[in-house]
Coordinates of C-alpha atoms in Angstrom, one line a residue:
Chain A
X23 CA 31.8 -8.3 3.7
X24 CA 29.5 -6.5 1.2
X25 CA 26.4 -5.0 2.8
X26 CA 23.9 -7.1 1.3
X27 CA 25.9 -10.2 3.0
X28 CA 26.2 -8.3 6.3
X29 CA 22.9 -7.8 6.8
X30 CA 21.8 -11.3 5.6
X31 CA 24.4 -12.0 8.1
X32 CA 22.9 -9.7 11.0
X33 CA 19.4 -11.3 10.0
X34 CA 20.6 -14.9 10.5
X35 CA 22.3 -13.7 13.8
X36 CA 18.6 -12.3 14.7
X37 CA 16.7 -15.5 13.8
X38 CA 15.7 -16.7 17.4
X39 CA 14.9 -14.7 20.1
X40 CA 13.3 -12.1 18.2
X41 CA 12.4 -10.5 21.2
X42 CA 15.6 -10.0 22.9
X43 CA 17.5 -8.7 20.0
X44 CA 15.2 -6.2 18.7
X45 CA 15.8 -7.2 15.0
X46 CA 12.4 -6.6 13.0
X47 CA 12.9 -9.2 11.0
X48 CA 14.2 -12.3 13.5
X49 CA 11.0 -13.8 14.0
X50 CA 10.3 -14.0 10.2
X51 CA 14.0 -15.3 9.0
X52 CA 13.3 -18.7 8.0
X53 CA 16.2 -20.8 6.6
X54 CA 14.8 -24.6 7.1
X55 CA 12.2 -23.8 4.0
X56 CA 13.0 -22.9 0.3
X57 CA 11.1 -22.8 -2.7
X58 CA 10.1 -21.2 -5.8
X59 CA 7.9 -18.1 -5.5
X60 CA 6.9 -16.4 -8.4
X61 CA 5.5 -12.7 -8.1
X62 CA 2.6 -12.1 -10.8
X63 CA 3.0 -7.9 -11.2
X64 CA 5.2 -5.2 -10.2
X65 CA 3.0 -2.4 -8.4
X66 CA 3.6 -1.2 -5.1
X67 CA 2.2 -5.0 -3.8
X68 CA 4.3 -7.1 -5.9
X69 CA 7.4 -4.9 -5.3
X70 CA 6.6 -5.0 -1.6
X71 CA 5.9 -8.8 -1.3
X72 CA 9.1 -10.4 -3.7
X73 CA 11.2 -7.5 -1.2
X74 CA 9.9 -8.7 2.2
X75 CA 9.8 -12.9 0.9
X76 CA 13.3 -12.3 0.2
X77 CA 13.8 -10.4 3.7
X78 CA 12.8 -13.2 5.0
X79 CA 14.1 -15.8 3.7
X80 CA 17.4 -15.1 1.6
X81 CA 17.1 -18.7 0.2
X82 CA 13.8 -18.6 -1.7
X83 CA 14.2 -18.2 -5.4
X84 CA 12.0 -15.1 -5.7
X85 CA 10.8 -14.5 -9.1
X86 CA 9.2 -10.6 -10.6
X87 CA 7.0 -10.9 -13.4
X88 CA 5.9 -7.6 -15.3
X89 CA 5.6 -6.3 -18.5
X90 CA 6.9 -3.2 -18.1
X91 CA 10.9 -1.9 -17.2
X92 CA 10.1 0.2 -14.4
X93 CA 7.3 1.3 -12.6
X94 CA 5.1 4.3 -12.7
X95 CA 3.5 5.5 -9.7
X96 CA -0.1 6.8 -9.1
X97 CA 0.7 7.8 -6.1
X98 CA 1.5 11.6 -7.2
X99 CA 0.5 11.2 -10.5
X100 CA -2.2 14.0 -9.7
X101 CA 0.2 15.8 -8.8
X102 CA 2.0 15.7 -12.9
X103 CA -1.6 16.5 -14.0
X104 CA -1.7 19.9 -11.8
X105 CA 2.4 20.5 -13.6
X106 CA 3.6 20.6 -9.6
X107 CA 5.8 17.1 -10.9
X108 CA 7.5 15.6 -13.6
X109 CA 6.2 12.5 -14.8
X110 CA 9.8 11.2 -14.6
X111 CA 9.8 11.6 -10.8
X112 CA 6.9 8.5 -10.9
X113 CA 9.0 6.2 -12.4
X114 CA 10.0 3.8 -9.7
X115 CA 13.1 1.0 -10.6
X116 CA 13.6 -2.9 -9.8
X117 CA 17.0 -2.1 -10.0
X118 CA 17.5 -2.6 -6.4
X119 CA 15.5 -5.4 -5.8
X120 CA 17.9 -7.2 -8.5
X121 CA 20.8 -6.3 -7.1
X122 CA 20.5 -6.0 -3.7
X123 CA 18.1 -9.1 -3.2
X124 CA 18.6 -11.2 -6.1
X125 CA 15.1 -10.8 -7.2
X126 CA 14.8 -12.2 -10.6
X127 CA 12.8 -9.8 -12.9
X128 CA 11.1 -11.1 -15.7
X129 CA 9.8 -8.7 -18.6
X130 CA 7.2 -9.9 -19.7
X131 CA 3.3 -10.6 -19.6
X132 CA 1.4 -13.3 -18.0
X133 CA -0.9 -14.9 -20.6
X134 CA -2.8 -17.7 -18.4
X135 CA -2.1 -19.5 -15.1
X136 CA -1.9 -23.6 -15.3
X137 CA -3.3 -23.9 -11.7
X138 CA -2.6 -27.6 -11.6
X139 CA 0.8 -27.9 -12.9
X140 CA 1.8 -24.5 -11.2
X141 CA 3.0 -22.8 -13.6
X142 CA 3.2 -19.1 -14.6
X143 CA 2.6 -19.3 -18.7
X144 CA 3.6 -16.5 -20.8
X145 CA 2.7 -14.8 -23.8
X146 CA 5.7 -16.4 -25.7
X147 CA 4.6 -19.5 -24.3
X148 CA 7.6 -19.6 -22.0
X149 CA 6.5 -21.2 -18.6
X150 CA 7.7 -20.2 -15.1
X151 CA 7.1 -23.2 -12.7
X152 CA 6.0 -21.9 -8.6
X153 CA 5.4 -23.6 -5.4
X154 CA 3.5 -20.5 -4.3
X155 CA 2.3 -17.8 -6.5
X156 CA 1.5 -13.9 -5.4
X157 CA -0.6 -12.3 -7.4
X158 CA -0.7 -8.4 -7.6
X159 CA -2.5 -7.3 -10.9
X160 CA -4.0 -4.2 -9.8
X161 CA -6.8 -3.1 -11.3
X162 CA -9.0 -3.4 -14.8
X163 CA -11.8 -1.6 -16.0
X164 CA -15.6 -2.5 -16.6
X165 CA -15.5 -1.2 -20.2
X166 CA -19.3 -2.2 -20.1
X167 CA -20.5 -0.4 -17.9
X168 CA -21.3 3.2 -19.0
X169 CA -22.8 3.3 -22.3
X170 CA -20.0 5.3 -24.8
X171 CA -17.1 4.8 -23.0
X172 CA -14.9 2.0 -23.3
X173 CA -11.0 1.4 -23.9
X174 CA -11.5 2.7 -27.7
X175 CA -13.2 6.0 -26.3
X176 CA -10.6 6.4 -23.3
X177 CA -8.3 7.5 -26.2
X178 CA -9.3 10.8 -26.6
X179 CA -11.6 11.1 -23.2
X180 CA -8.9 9.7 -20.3
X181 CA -9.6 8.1 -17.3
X182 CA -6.1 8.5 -16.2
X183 CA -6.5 6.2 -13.7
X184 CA -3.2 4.3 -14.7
X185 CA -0.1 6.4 -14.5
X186 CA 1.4 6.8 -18.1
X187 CA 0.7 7.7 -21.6
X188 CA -3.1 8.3 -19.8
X189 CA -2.0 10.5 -17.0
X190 CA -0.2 12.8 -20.3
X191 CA -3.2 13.1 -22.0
X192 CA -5.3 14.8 -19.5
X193 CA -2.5 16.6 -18.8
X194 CA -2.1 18.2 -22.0
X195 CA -5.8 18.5 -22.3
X196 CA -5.9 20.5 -19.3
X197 CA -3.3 22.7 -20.4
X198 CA -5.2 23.6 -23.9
X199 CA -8.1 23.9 -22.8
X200 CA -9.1 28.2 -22.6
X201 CA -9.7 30.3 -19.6
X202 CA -13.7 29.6 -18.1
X203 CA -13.4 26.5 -19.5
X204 CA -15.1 22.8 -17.7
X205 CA -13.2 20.4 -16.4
X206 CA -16.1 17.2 -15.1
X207 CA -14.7 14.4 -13.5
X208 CA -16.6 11.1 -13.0
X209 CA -16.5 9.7 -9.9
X210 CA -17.3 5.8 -9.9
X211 CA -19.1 3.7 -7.5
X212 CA -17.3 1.8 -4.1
X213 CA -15.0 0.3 -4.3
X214 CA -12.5 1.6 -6.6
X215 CA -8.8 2.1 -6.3
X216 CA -8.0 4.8 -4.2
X217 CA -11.4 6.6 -2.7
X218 CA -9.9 9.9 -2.5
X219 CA -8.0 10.1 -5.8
X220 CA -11.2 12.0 -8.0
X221 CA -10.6 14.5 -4.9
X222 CA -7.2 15.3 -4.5
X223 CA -7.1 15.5 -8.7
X224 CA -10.1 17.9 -8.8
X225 CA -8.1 20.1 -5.8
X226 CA -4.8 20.1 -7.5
X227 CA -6.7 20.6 -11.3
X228 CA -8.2 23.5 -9.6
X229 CA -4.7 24.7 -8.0
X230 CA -3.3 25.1 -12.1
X231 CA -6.5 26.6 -13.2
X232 CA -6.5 29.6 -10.4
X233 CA -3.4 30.3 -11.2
X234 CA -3.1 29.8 -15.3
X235 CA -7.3 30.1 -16.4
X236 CA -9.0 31.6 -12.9
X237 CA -12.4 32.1 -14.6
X238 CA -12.9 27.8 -15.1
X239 CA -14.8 25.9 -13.5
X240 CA -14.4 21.6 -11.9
X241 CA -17.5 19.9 -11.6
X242 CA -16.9 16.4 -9.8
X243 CA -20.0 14.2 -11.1
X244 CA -20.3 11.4 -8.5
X245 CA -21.9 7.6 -8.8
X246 CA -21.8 8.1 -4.8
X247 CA -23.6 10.3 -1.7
X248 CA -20.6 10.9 0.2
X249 CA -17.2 10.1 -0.2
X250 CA -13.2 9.5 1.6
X251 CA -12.2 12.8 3.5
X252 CA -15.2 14.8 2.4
X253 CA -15.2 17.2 5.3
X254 CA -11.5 18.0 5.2
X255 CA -12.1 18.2 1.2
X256 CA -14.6 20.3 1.3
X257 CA -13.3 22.5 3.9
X258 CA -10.1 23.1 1.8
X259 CA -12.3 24.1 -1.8
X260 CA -13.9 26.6 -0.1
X261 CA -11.1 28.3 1.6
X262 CA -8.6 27.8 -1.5
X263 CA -10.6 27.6 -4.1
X264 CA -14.0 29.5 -3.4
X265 CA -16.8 27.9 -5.7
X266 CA -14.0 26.4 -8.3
X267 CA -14.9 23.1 -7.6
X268 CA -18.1 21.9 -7.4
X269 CA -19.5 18.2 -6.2
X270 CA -22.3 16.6 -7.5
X271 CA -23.7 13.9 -5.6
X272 CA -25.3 10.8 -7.5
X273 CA -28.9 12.3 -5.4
X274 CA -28.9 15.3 -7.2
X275 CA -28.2 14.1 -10.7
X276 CA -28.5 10.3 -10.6
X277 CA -27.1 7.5 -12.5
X278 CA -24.6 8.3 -14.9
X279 CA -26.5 7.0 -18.8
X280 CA -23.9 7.6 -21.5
X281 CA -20.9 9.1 -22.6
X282 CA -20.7 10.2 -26.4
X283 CA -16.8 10.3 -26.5
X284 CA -16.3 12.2 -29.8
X285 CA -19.0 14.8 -28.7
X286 CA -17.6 15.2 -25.4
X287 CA -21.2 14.4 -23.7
X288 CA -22.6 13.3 -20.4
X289 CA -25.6 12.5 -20.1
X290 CA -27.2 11.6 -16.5
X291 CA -31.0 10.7 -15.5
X292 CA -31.7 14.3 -15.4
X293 CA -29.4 16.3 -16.9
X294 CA -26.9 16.5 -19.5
X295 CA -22.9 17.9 -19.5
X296 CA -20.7 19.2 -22.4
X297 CA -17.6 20.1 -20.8
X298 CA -14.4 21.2 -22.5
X299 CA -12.2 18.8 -20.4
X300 CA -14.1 15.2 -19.7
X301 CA -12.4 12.7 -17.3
X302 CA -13.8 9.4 -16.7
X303 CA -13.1 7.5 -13.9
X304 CA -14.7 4.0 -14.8
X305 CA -16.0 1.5 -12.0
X306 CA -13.8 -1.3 -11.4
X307 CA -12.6 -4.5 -11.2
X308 CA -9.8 -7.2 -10.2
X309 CA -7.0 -7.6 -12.7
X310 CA -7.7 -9.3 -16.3
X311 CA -5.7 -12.7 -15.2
X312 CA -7.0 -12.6 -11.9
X313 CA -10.7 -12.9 -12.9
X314 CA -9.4 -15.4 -16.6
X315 CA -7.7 -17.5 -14.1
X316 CA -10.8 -18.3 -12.1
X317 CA -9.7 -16.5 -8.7
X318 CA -12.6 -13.7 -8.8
X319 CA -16.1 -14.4 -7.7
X320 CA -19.4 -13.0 -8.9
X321 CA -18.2 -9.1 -7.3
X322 CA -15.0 -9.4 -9.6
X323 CA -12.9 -9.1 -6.8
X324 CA -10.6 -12.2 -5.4
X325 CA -11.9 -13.0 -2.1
X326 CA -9.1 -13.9 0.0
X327 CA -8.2 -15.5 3.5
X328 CA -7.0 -12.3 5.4
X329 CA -4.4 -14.1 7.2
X330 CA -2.8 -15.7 4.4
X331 CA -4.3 -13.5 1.1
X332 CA -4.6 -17.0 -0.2
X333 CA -7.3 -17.4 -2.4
X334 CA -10.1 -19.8 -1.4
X335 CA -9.8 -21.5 -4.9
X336 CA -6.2 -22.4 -5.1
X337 CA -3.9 -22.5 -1.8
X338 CA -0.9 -22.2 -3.4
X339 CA -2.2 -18.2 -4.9
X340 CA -2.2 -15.3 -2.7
X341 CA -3.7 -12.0 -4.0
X342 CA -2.8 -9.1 -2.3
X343 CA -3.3 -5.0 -3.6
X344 CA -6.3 -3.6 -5.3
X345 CA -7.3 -6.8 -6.8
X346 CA -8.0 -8.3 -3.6
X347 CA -11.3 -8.1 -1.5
X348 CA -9.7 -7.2 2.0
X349 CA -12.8 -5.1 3.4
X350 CA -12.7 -2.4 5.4
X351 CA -9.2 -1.9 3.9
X352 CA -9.9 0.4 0.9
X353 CA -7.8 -0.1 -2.2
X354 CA -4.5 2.0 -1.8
X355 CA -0.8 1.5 -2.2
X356 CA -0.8 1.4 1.7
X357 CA -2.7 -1.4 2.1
X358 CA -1.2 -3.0 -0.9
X359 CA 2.2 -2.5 1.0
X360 CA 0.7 -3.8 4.5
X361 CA -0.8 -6.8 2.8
X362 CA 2.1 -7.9 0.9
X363 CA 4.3 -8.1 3.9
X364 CA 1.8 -10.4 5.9
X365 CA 1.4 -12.1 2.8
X366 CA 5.1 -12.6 3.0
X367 CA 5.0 -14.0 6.3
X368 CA 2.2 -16.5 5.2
X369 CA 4.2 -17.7 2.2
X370 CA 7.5 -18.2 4.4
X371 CA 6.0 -20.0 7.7
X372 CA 3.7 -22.3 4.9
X373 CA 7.1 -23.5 3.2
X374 CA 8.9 -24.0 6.7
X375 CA 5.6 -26.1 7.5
X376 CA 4.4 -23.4 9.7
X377 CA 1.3 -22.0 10.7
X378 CA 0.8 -18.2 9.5
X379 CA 1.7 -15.3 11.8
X380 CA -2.1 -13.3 13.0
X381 CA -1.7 -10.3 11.1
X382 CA -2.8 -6.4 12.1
X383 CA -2.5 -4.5 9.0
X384 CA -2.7 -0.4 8.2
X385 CA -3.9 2.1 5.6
X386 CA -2.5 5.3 5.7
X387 CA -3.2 7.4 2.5
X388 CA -2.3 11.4 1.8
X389 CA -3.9 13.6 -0.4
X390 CA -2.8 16.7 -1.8
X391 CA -5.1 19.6 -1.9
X392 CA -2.2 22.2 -3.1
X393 CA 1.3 22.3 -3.5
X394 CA 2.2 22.1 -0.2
X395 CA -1.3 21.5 1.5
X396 CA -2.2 17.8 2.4
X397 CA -5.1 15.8 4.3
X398 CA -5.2 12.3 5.1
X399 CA -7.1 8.9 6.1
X400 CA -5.7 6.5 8.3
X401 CA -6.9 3.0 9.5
X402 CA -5.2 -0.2 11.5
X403 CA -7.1 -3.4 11.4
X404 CA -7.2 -6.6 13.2
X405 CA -8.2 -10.3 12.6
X406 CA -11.4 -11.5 14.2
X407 CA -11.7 -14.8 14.1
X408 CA -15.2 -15.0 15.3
X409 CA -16.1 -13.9 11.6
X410 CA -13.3 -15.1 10.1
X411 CA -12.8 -11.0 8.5
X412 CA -10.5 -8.1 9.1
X413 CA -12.4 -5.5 11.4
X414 CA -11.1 -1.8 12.0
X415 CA -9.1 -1.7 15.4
X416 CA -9.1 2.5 14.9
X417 CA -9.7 4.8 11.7
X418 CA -9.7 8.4 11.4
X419 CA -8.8 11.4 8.6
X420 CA -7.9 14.8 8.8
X421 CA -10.2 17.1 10.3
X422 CA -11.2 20.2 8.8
X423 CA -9.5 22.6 10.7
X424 CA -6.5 20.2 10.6
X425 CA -3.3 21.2 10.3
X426 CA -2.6 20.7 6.1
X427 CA 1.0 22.5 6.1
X428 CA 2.3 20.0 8.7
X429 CA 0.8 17.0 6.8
X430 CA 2.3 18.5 3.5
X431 CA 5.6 18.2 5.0
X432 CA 5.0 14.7 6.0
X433 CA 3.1 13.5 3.2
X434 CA 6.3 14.7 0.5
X435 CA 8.8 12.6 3.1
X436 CA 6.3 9.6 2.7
X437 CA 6.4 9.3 -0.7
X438 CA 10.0 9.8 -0.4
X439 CA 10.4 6.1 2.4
X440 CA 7.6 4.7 1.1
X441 CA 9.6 4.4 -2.3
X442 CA 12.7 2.7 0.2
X443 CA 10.1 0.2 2.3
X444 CA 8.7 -1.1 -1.5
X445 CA 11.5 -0.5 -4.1
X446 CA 14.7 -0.9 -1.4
X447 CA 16.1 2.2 -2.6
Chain B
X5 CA 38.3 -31.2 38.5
X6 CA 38.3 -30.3 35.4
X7 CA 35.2 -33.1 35.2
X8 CA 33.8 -30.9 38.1
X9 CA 34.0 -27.4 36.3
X10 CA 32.6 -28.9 32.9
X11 CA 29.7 -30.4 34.8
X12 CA 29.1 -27.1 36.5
X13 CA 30.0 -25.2 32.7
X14 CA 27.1 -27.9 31.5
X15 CA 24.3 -27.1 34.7
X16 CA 24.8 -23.3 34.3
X17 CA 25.1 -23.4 30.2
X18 CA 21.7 -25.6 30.7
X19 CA 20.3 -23.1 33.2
X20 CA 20.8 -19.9 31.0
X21 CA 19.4 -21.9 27.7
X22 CA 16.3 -23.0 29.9
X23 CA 16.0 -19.8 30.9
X24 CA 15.8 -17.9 28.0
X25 CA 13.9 -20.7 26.1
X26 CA 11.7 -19.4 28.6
X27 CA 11.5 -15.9 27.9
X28 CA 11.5 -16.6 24.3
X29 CA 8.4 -18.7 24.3
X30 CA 6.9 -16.2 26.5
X31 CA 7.4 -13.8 23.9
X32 CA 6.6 -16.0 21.6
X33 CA 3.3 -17.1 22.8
X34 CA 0.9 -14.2 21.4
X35 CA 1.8 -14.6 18.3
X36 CA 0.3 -18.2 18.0
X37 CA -2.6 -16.8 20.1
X38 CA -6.1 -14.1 19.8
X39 CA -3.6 -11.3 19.4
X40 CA -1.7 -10.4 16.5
X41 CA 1.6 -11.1 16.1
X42 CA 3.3 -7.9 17.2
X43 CA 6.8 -8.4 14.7
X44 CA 4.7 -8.5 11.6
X45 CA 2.4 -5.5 12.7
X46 CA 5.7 -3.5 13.1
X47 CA 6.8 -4.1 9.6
X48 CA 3.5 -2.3 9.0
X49 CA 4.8 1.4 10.7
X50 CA 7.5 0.8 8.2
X51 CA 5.4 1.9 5.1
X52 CA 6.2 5.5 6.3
X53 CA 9.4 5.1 9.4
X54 CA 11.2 3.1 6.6
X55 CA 14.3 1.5 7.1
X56 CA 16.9 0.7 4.7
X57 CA 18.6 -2.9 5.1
X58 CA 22.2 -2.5 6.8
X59 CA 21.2 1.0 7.8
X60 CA 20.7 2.0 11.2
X61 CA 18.7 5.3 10.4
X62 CA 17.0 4.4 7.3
X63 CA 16.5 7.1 4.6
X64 CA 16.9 10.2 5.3
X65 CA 13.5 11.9 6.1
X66 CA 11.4 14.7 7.5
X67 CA 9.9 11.7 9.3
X68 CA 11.2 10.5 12.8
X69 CA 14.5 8.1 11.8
X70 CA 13.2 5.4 14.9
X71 CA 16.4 3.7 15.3
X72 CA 17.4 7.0 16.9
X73 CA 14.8 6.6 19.8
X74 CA 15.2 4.2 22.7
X75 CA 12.4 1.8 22.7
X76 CA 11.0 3.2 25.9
X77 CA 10.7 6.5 24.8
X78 CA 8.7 5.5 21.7
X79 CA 6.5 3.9 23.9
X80 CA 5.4 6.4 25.9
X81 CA 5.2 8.6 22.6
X82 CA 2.5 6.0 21.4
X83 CA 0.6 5.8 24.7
X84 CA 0.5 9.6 24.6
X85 CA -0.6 10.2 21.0
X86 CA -2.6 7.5 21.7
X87 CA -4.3 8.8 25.3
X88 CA -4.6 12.2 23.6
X89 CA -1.9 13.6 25.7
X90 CA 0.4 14.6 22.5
X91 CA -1.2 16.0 19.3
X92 CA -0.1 15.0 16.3
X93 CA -1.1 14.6 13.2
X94 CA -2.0 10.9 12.0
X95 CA 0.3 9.2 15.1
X96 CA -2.7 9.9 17.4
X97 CA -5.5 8.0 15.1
X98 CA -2.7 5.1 14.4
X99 CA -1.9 4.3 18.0
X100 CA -5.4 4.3 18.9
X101 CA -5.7 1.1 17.1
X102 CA -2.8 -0.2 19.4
X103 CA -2.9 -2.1 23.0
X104 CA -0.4 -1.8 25.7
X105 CA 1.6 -5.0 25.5
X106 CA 1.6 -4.2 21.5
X107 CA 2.8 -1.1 22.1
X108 CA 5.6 -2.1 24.3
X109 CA 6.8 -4.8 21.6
X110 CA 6.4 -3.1 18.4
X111 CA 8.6 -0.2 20.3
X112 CA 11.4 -2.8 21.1
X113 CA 11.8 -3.9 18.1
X114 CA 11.6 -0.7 15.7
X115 CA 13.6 1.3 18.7
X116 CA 17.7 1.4 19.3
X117 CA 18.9 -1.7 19.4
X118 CA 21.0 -2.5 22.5

């Protein structure tokens, strides 16, 4: 028997009982409901969901639809900017899922959802029909809302805040840019994908920089008063980096007015910026074909049912990862991963004609702060259903005096299983 | 007689089945109740203790492999980091988040399996 049949084999064996055999899956393994469940992008959520629907049921037909051949991670993409990584150790492959799950990948782009005949229509007009649709488009960017910097302008001033050809250009910029030179960062407004991200890059840009150009300088403009692990953050500047890094909350400068791209200019209510390095984090919103497909409301995120991450407007769409509005969960591949997998369980017992599993999901989210220094934020959360939300069971981060070696260690085998829990290899 | 020893095959087969239909929906019951269903919330832990299908250990890792652990002994790991009474680093803040009966399930079922 080849393995993938011996442990469809072992999960059949496990599909009562689920108690007495111990098999994590048992209670989920569903064989009396099939159907056709198409998977809308192929980020850590989508990865994670077509994985665990096919987990759970071997007989769905799961389909994978993204544009690109493999994925790249943004998880450690700070850490390609700061030259501790190769960008080629981000890219993350289906090629498991295909084989090992019969997922079937499609390459290519969604062009529009037809909501009432179900279908998945791409941009060669192809159609992909669906009795259930997830929907994991990550995240777009509000290209209106600072004056100066839109996608044209994000060409020669980066956001970076999508692993790839933008993650190389700060990169490179970075590594031209002279000794006592300015690196500013822009730190948007709540919520964004991945609160402590503008953090762990200004740490690990500041890790290069004392060690290649010592007399520079990171200043981390912020649309916010406080921000994800500050403490632990600012504990580790000081003692790594003295006064290297310096944070600038939106009460001392204000709202950020405009951005003059080819001038390299910042200006704010009171002040004004010309750094030599300028990285712009835009605020934020759901995925372009989440909010053209009518599944965003007037925040721009989807709202969802946090049992289900079905979408109030259409039962047979669930949107799970950053483009969903899961609050208090923050917008991280961790909760993207956690959500998927009760949104998996959702979409299986609803084909068996079942009522949904009551879910109890987790964040968990490392950040580097040097090579092998790390912090982190943790949080589980429960369903109440006297309000009908997700409420925070515990939370908790790093504390300043925490141990950073030990969580170093943990963090680099993290990235290492969480690669195996999402990708199945 | 051999009518007699397949009706007492029959009572005691329908005895053990009634039995652990019993146990079953015992175990069963939560989920369908207030409290979370304690099989999906340990799919959760798996976003870091990973597990590979068909292997026993999962990937190899500087994180605890739980297969290796009786599921006793990973409970009373999570009621300690939990109560404070083992430092750690994020186990601590995680189990805090966790209830006795949750504890004692989601260890059964990530633990050695029997």
């Amino acid at each position: 028997m080849n393995p993938r049949r011996r442990f469809l084999h072992l999960l059949a064996g496990c599909g009562f009982g689920w108690g007495l055999c111990g098999c994590t899956f048992g209670r989920f393994v569903r064989r009396n409901g099939s159907g056709r469940v198409v998977v809308v992008g192929g980020g850590y959520g989508g990865a994670t969901a077509a994985r665990y629907l096919k987990l759970m049921n071997p007989d769905l037909t799961v389909t994978l639809i993204e544009p690109r051949d493999s994925y790249l991670s943004c998880p450690g993409s700070n850490e390609t900017v700061a030259g501790l990584k190769d960008m080629s150790t981000l890219v993350r492959s289906y090629d498991s899922l295909r084989r090992e799950l019969d997922i079937k990948t499609v390459n290519a782009q969604v062009a529009r959802l037809d909501r009432s005949r179900r279908r998945a229509v791409l941009t060669d007009g192809a159609e992909v029909p669906y009795d259930r649709l997830v929907l994991s488009p990550g995240i777009d960017f509000r290209w209106d809302a600072i004056e100066g910097y839109d996608e044209a302008a994000s060409r020669t001033v980066p956001h970076a805040w999508r692993a790839g050809p933008q993650t190389a250009l700060l990169t490179r910029q970075i590594r031209t840019m002279s000794d006592g030179g300015v690196v500013l960062i822009t730190a948007p407004p709540n919520p964004y994908r991945c609160p402590p991200g503008p953090y762990e890059r200004a740490s690990l840009i500041a890790c290069y920089l004392k060690k290649h150009k010592p007399r520079s300088k990171i200043l981390i403009l912020d649309a916010k008063t406080r921000f994800s692990k500050q403490p632990a953050f600012e504990q580790a500047w000081r003692e790594l980096y003295g006064d290297m890094v310096e944070w600038i909350s939106s009460e001392k400068q204000g709202r950020l007015e405009r951005i003059d791209a080819v001038a390299r200019t910042v200006e704010t209510e009171f002040d004004a910026f010309r750094p030599d390095v300028l990285n712009v984090i835009p605020p934020q919103k759901a995925g372009a074909l989440a909010e053209t497909s009518g599944l965003t409301d007037a925040s721009g995120w989807c709202p969802i049912d946090p049992v289900t991450f079905a979408s109030p407007y259409d039962s047979a769409i669930h949107i799970i990862g950053d483009a969903c509005r899961a609050a208090p969960m923050p917008k991280s591949a961790f909760s993207a991963n956690s959500q998927a997998k009760v949104c998996a369980a959702a979409v299986v017992a609803s084909l068996a004609g079942e009522p949904p599993p009551q879910p109890l999901l987790i964040n968990h989210c490392y950040s580097f702060v040097a090579p092998d220094e790390a912090i982190s934020i943790t949080g589980v959360y429960g369903y109440s259903r006297n309000d009908g939300q997700l409420e925070t069971r515990s939370a908790g981060e790093t504390s300043p005096h925490g141990d950073r070696l030990r969580e170093a260690i943990y963090a680099r085998a993290w990235q290492r299983n969480f690669r195996t829990d999402v990708f199945g290899y | 007689m051999s009518h007699q020893l397949n009706t007492r095959c029959t009572f005691r087969w329908f005895t053990r089945t009634a039995q652990a239909a019993t146990i079953a929906f015992t175990l069963r019951l939560p989920a369908y109740a207030e409290t979370p269903d304690v099989a999906l919330s340990s799919l959760g832990c798996r976003g870091c203790h990973a597990e590979k299908e068909g292997q026993e250990n999962g990937q190899l890792s500087d994180l605890a492999s739980l297969r290796r652990f009786a599921p006793g002994e990973i409970a009373s790991r999570l009621r300690d980091y939990r109560d404070g009474k083992r430092s750690g680093t994020v186990m601590n803040r995680i189990a805090a988040g966790l209830k006795d009966g949750e504890i004692e399930e989601i260890a059964g079922l990530l633990g050695k399996r029997p």
